[in-house]
Amino acid sequence: MNKLEAFGYIAAQAARGEISFPTSVNAVLRLQLALDDPDCHVDEAIRLVLSEPQLAARTVALANTAAFGQGDMQVTNVRAAVLRIGYRRLRGLVAALMVRQFGHRIADRVLRVKAGQLWTHSAEVAALAQALARHVTGTDPDTALFAGIVHEVGGFYLLSRADEFPGLLEDDTENWSMLVEDVASLEIMRKLAIPEAVAQAIGALRDGVLNPEPHTLLDTLLLANRYALVDSPLGGPGARRDDTAPGLLDAATLQILRSEAAETAQALGDAALV
């Protein structure tokens, strides 16, 4: 099967809703569903977090960042961390774990490197989106963090399928990869029950135009992609521009945002765990 046939095959599968996730992703999905249950007691939430060691470590790390910390009071256990950050922020961490699980079934070394870079990019965009939401656009910071984490989920899915089709993600002059990523992203977000407002913002990223006075979730994601230092290895929306080009943020503001975001991105986890 040549590359164009492979793209057509994957696009057709996605359009029919025939998308399968790795077992590890399905396990995290079950965790997400349990945490989304309004009747989920805090003790059950803590038990579920402790069942995933990576999630437990990241929950404590995030609770101790400047964005969520309370002075010098360091959190040293999952119970205190969950109580500090709350269920909504915990959902972002679960999403981060879920996205990274896509990389676990990639065997090809080159593709794993791409998956690592894609995660680094996603974590940075998510952290910047949260900081931008808090200080610039006025959107909900927790939603911005979540949206940033999952905004490249179509790319992760393509990487997880690329082992089956050698050469799938090489340079593609016909832009098939763009088409397939968009088709796959829509269906994946549907299967992952991504909230409609988040899915719409992600879907509009590729052709999105920044508002003169940025105030929407889409504006937040566009700016986060623009100012992210690590680009997606698959190309994608909001390609980074030179920081000296005309734009909304001055150098001093951008430095403050990046400093805050760096701590959050580190709490989300490095690419070595992809």
Short mmCIF file of C-alpha atoms in Angstrom, two decimals:
data_model
loop_
_atom_site.label_atom_id
_atom_site.label_comp_id
_atom_site.label_asym_id
_atom_site.label_seq_id
_atom_site.Cartn_x
_atom_site.Cartn_y
_atom_site.Cartn_z
CA MET A 1 0.00 0.00 0.00
CA ASN A 2 1.52 3.34 -1.05
CA LYS A 3 1.34 6.48 1.04
CA LEU A 4 -1.70 7.98 -0.67
CA GLU A 5 -3.58 4.71 -0.34
CA ALA A 6 -2.62 4.54 3.34
CA PHE A 7 -3.87 8.07 3.97
CA GLY A 8 -7.10 7.26 2.17
CA TYR A 9 -7.50 4.08 4.21
CA ILE A 10 -7.01 5.86 7.54
CA ALA A 11 -9.26 8.76 6.51
CA ALA A 12 -12.02 6.36 5.48
CA GLN A 13 -11.72 4.47 8.78
CA ALA A 14 -11.95 7.72 10.74
CA ALA A 15 -14.94 8.92 8.72
CA ARG A 16 -16.74 5.65 9.53
CA GLY A 17 -15.85 5.98 13.19
CA GLU A 18 -13.57 2.92 13.07
CA ILE A 19 -10.90 4.19 15.44
CA SER A 20 -9.34 1.90 18.01
CA PHE A 21 -7.27 3.05 20.95
CA PRO A 22 -4.38 1.24 22.64
CA THR A 23 -5.37 -0.73 25.74
CA SER A 24 -3.49 1.77 27.89
CA VAL A 25 -5.58 4.65 26.48
CA ASN A 26 -8.80 2.77 27.19
CA ALA A 27 -7.69 2.25 30.79
CA VAL A 28 -7.12 5.97 31.28
CA LEU A 29 -10.47 6.69 29.62
CA ARG A 30 -12.14 4.58 32.30
CA LEU A 31 -10.33 6.64 34.92
CA GLN A 32 -11.54 9.85 33.27
CA LEU A 33 -15.14 8.66 33.20
CA ALA A 34 -14.99 7.76 36.89
CA LEU A 35 -13.56 11.17 37.83
CA ASP A 36 -16.21 12.92 35.72
CA ASP A 37 -18.96 11.22 37.72
CA PRO A 38 -20.46 13.93 40.00
CA ASP A 39 -21.03 11.25 42.64
CA CYS A 40 -17.35 10.26 42.72
CA HIS A 41 -16.25 10.66 46.34
CA VAL A 42 -12.89 12.25 47.07
CA ASP A 43 -11.60 9.00 48.60
CA GLU A 44 -12.46 7.15 45.38
CA ALA A 45 -10.77 9.86 43.31
CA ILE A 46 -7.63 9.52 45.41
CA ARG A 47 -7.67 5.75 45.00
CA LEU A 48 -8.01 6.11 41.23
CA VAL A 49 -5.14 8.59 41.06
CA LEU A 50 -2.93 6.33 43.15
CA SER A 51 -3.66 3.46 40.74
CA GLU A 52 -1.69 5.36 38.07
CA PRO A 53 1.81 6.15 39.46
CA GLN A 54 2.58 8.72 36.74
CA LEU A 55 -0.69 10.53 37.42
CA ALA A 56 -0.05 10.48 41.18
CA ALA A 57 3.41 12.02 40.74
CA ARG A 58 2.17 14.69 38.33
CA THR A 59 -0.78 15.58 40.58
CA VAL A 60 1.55 16.33 43.48
CA ALA A 61 3.98 18.20 41.19
CA LEU A 62 1.23 20.38 39.72
CA ALA A 63 -0.19 21.19 43.15
CA ASN A 64 3.23 22.59 44.11
CA THR A 65 3.63 24.90 41.10
CA ALA A 66 3.23 28.66 41.43
CA ALA A 67 -0.06 28.48 39.55
CA PHE A 68 -1.67 26.36 42.28
CA GLY A 69 0.67 26.54 45.25
CA GLN A 70 -0.05 28.44 48.45
CA GLY A 71 3.09 30.19 49.56
CA ASP A 72 5.72 27.85 50.97
CA MET A 73 3.24 25.13 51.94
CA GLN A 74 4.47 22.14 49.93
CA VAL A 75 2.11 19.28 49.22
CA THR A 76 3.68 15.87 49.81
CA ASN A 77 0.79 13.45 49.26
CA VAL A 78 -1.94 12.73 46.72
CA ARG A 79 -4.84 13.49 49.07
CA ALA A 80 -3.62 17.01 49.76
CA ALA A 81 -2.79 17.51 46.08
CA VAL A 82 -6.25 16.46 44.88
CA LEU A 83 -7.93 18.68 47.45
CA ARG A 84 -5.75 21.63 46.41
CA ILE A 85 -6.12 21.44 42.64
CA GLY A 86 -9.68 20.09 42.49
CA TYR A 87 -11.37 17.71 40.04
CA ARG A 88 -11.39 20.13 37.08
CA ARG A 89 -7.61 20.53 37.09
CA LEU A 90 -7.18 16.84 37.75
CA ARG A 91 -9.06 16.24 34.50
CA GLY A 92 -6.28 18.04 32.63
CA LEU A 93 -3.68 15.71 34.11
CA VAL A 94 -5.76 12.68 33.18
CA ALA A 95 -5.95 14.04 29.63
CA ALA A 96 -2.17 14.44 29.60
CA LEU A 97 -1.69 10.83 30.67
CA MET A 98 -4.21 9.66 28.07
CA VAL A 99 -2.53 11.55 25.20
CA ARG A 100 0.89 10.23 26.13
CA GLN A 101 -0.36 6.66 26.16
CA PHE A 102 -0.75 6.85 22.38
CA GLY A 103 3.03 6.83 22.14
CA HIS A 104 3.41 3.59 24.07
CA ARG A 105 2.62 1.33 21.14
CA ILE A 106 5.03 3.05 18.71
CA ALA A 107 7.92 0.72 17.94
CA ASP A 108 9.85 2.70 15.33
CA ARG A 109 12.64 4.76 16.95
CA VAL A 110 12.23 7.74 14.61
CA LEU A 111 8.50 7.84 15.23
CA ARG A 112 9.04 7.69 18.99
CA VAL A 113 11.32 10.73 18.71
CA LYS A 114 8.54 12.52 16.83
CA ALA A 115 6.06 11.50 19.53
CA GLY A 116 8.40 12.88 22.18
CA GLN A 117 8.68 16.22 20.39
CA LEU A 118 4.93 16.33 19.85
CA TRP A 119 4.37 15.81 23.57
CA THR A 120 6.89 18.52 24.48
CA HIS A 121 5.10 20.87 22.09
CA SER A 122 1.66 19.95 23.50
CA ALA A 123 2.76 20.40 27.11
CA GLU A 124 4.28 23.81 26.36
CA VAL A 125 1.19 24.97 24.44
CA ALA A 126 -1.05 23.77 27.28
CA ALA A 127 0.99 25.57 29.93
CA LEU A 128 1.18 28.76 27.85
CA ALA A 129 -2.55 28.58 27.15
CA GLN A 130 -3.25 28.40 30.86
CA ALA A 131 -1.00 31.40 31.57
CA LEU A 132 -2.48 33.37 28.66
CA ALA A 133 -6.01 32.61 29.85
CA ARG A 134 -5.16 33.85 33.31
CA HIS A 135 -3.34 37.05 32.32
CA VAL A 136 -4.36 38.00 28.77
CA THR A 137 -7.53 36.54 27.25
CA GLY A 138 -9.67 36.08 30.35
CA THR A 139 -10.87 32.61 29.35
CA ASP A 140 -11.08 29.76 31.86
CA PRO A 141 -7.47 28.68 32.64
CA ASP A 142 -8.41 25.06 33.40
CA THR A 143 -10.22 24.71 30.06
CA ALA A 144 -7.29 26.32 28.26
CA LEU A 145 -4.87 23.86 29.86
CA PHE A 146 -7.05 20.91 28.88
CA ALA A 147 -7.49 22.19 25.31
CA GLY A 148 -3.76 22.66 24.90
CA ILE A 149 -3.06 19.11 26.05
CA VAL A 150 -5.45 17.54 23.53
CA HIS A 151 -5.07 19.95 20.61
CA GLU A 152 -2.65 17.60 18.78
CA VAL A 153 -4.47 14.36 19.56
CA GLY A 154 -4.94 13.70 15.83
CA GLY A 155 -1.19 13.84 15.36
CA PHE A 156 -0.61 11.37 18.19
CA TYR A 157 -3.12 9.02 16.62
CA LEU A 158 -1.36 9.25 13.23
CA LEU A 159 1.98 8.52 14.88
CA SER A 160 0.48 5.50 16.61
CA ARG A 161 -0.68 4.18 13.21
CA ALA A 162 2.47 5.07 11.26
CA ASP A 163 4.25 1.83 12.24
CA GLU A 164 1.72 0.04 10.05
CA PHE A 165 2.47 2.23 7.01
CA PRO A 166 6.19 2.97 6.45
CA GLY A 167 6.76 6.45 5.05
CA LEU A 168 3.31 7.64 6.06
CA LEU A 169 4.53 10.84 7.71
CA GLU A 170 7.24 11.82 5.25
CA ASP A 171 6.90 15.15 3.39
CA ASP A 172 3.53 15.18 1.68
CA THR A 173 3.18 17.69 -1.13
CA GLU A 174 -0.47 16.80 -1.67
CA ASN A 175 -1.37 17.82 1.91
CA TRP A 176 -3.01 14.46 2.58
CA SER A 177 -1.59 14.44 6.08
CA MET A 178 -3.46 17.67 6.85
CA LEU A 179 -6.71 16.16 5.62
CA VAL A 180 -6.30 12.90 7.51
CA GLU A 181 -5.25 14.63 10.73
CA ASP A 182 -8.32 16.86 10.58
CA VAL A 183 -10.66 13.93 9.85
CA ALA A 184 -9.03 11.75 12.51
CA SER A 185 -9.02 14.55 15.09
CA LEU A 186 -12.75 15.12 14.76
CA GLU A 187 -13.60 11.47 15.29
CA ILE A 188 -11.03 10.97 18.05
CA MET A 189 -12.33 13.98 19.97
CA ARG A 190 -15.82 12.58 19.60
CA LYS A 191 -14.79 9.20 20.98
CA LEU A 192 -12.87 10.83 23.83
CA ALA A 193 -15.94 12.93 24.70
CA ILE A 194 -13.99 16.18 24.39
CA PRO A 195 -16.40 19.03 25.32
CA GLU A 196 -17.93 20.68 22.26
CA ALA A 197 -16.51 24.13 23.00
CA VAL A 198 -13.00 22.70 23.20
CA ALA A 199 -13.45 20.55 20.09
CA GLN A 200 -14.69 23.55 18.11
CA ALA A 201 -11.70 25.68 19.11
CA ILE A 202 -9.27 22.91 18.16
CA GLY A 203 -11.06 22.30 14.88
CA ALA A 204 -10.77 26.00 13.99
CA LEU A 205 -7.05 26.25 14.78
CA ARG A 206 -5.64 25.55 11.32
CA ASP A 207 -7.44 28.45 9.62
CA GLY A 208 -8.07 30.51 12.75
CA VAL A 209 -7.55 34.27 12.80
CA LEU A 210 -6.62 36.07 16.00
CA ASN A 211 -9.14 38.66 17.20
CA PRO A 212 -7.85 42.25 17.55
CA GLU A 213 -8.57 41.91 21.26
CA PRO A 214 -8.01 38.21 22.01
CA HIS A 215 -10.69 36.88 24.34
CA THR A 216 -11.78 33.41 23.17
CA LEU A 217 -10.45 29.91 23.72
CA LEU A 218 -9.42 29.85 20.04
CA ASP A 219 -7.46 33.10 20.52
CA THR A 220 -5.78 31.54 23.54
CA LEU A 221 -4.70 28.45 21.60
CA LEU A 222 -3.54 30.51 18.61
CA LEU A 223 -1.34 32.65 20.84
CA ALA A 224 0.01 29.63 22.73
CA ASN A 225 0.99 27.96 19.45
CA ARG A 226 2.49 31.20 18.18
CA TYR A 227 4.75 31.66 21.20
CA ALA A 228 5.63 28.02 21.90
CA LEU A 229 9.38 27.47 21.57
CA VAL A 230 8.99 23.83 20.48
CA ASP A 231 7.11 23.29 17.22
CA SER A 232 5.06 20.24 16.32
CA PRO A 233 7.13 17.76 14.26
CA LEU A 234 4.08 17.31 12.05
CA GLY A 235 3.61 20.98 11.21
CA GLY A 236 0.12 22.01 12.17
CA PRO A 237 -1.79 25.09 13.26
CA GLY A 238 -0.42 28.37 14.52
CA ALA A 239 3.16 27.94 13.37
CA ARG A 240 5.52 29.88 15.62
CA ARG A 241 6.55 33.32 14.44
CA ASP A 242 9.56 35.40 15.42
CA ASP A 243 9.05 36.98 18.84
CA THR A 244 10.19 40.31 17.40
CA ALA A 245 7.41 40.34 14.79
CA PRO A 246 4.40 42.60 15.41
CA GLY A 247 2.08 40.91 17.86
CA LEU A 248 0.03 41.27 20.98
CA LEU A 249 2.64 40.54 23.62
CA ASP A 250 5.66 42.64 24.44
CA ALA A 251 8.92 40.94 25.38
CA ALA A 252 8.54 41.56 29.12
CA THR A 253 5.02 40.11 29.24
CA LEU A 254 6.04 37.13 27.15
CA GLN A 255 8.96 36.40 29.48
CA ILE A 256 6.65 36.42 32.51
CA LEU A 257 4.19 34.08 30.80
CA ARG A 258 6.90 31.68 29.66
CA SER A 259 8.42 31.58 33.12
CA GLU A 260 5.08 30.67 34.68
CA ALA A 261 4.30 28.18 31.92
CA ALA A 262 7.68 26.43 32.18
CA GLU A 263 6.91 25.24 35.71
CA THR A 264 3.48 23.93 34.71
CA ALA A 265 4.86 22.17 31.62
CA GLN A 266 7.47 20.45 33.78
CA ALA A 267 4.74 19.29 36.16
CA LEU A 268 2.85 17.76 33.22
CA GLY A 269 5.86 15.54 32.54
CA ASP A 270 8.80 15.37 30.15
CA ALA A 271 8.96 13.60 26.81
CA ALA A 272 11.00 10.70 28.19
CA LEU A 273 7.79 9.18 29.50
CA VAL A 274 6.06 9.12 26.10
#
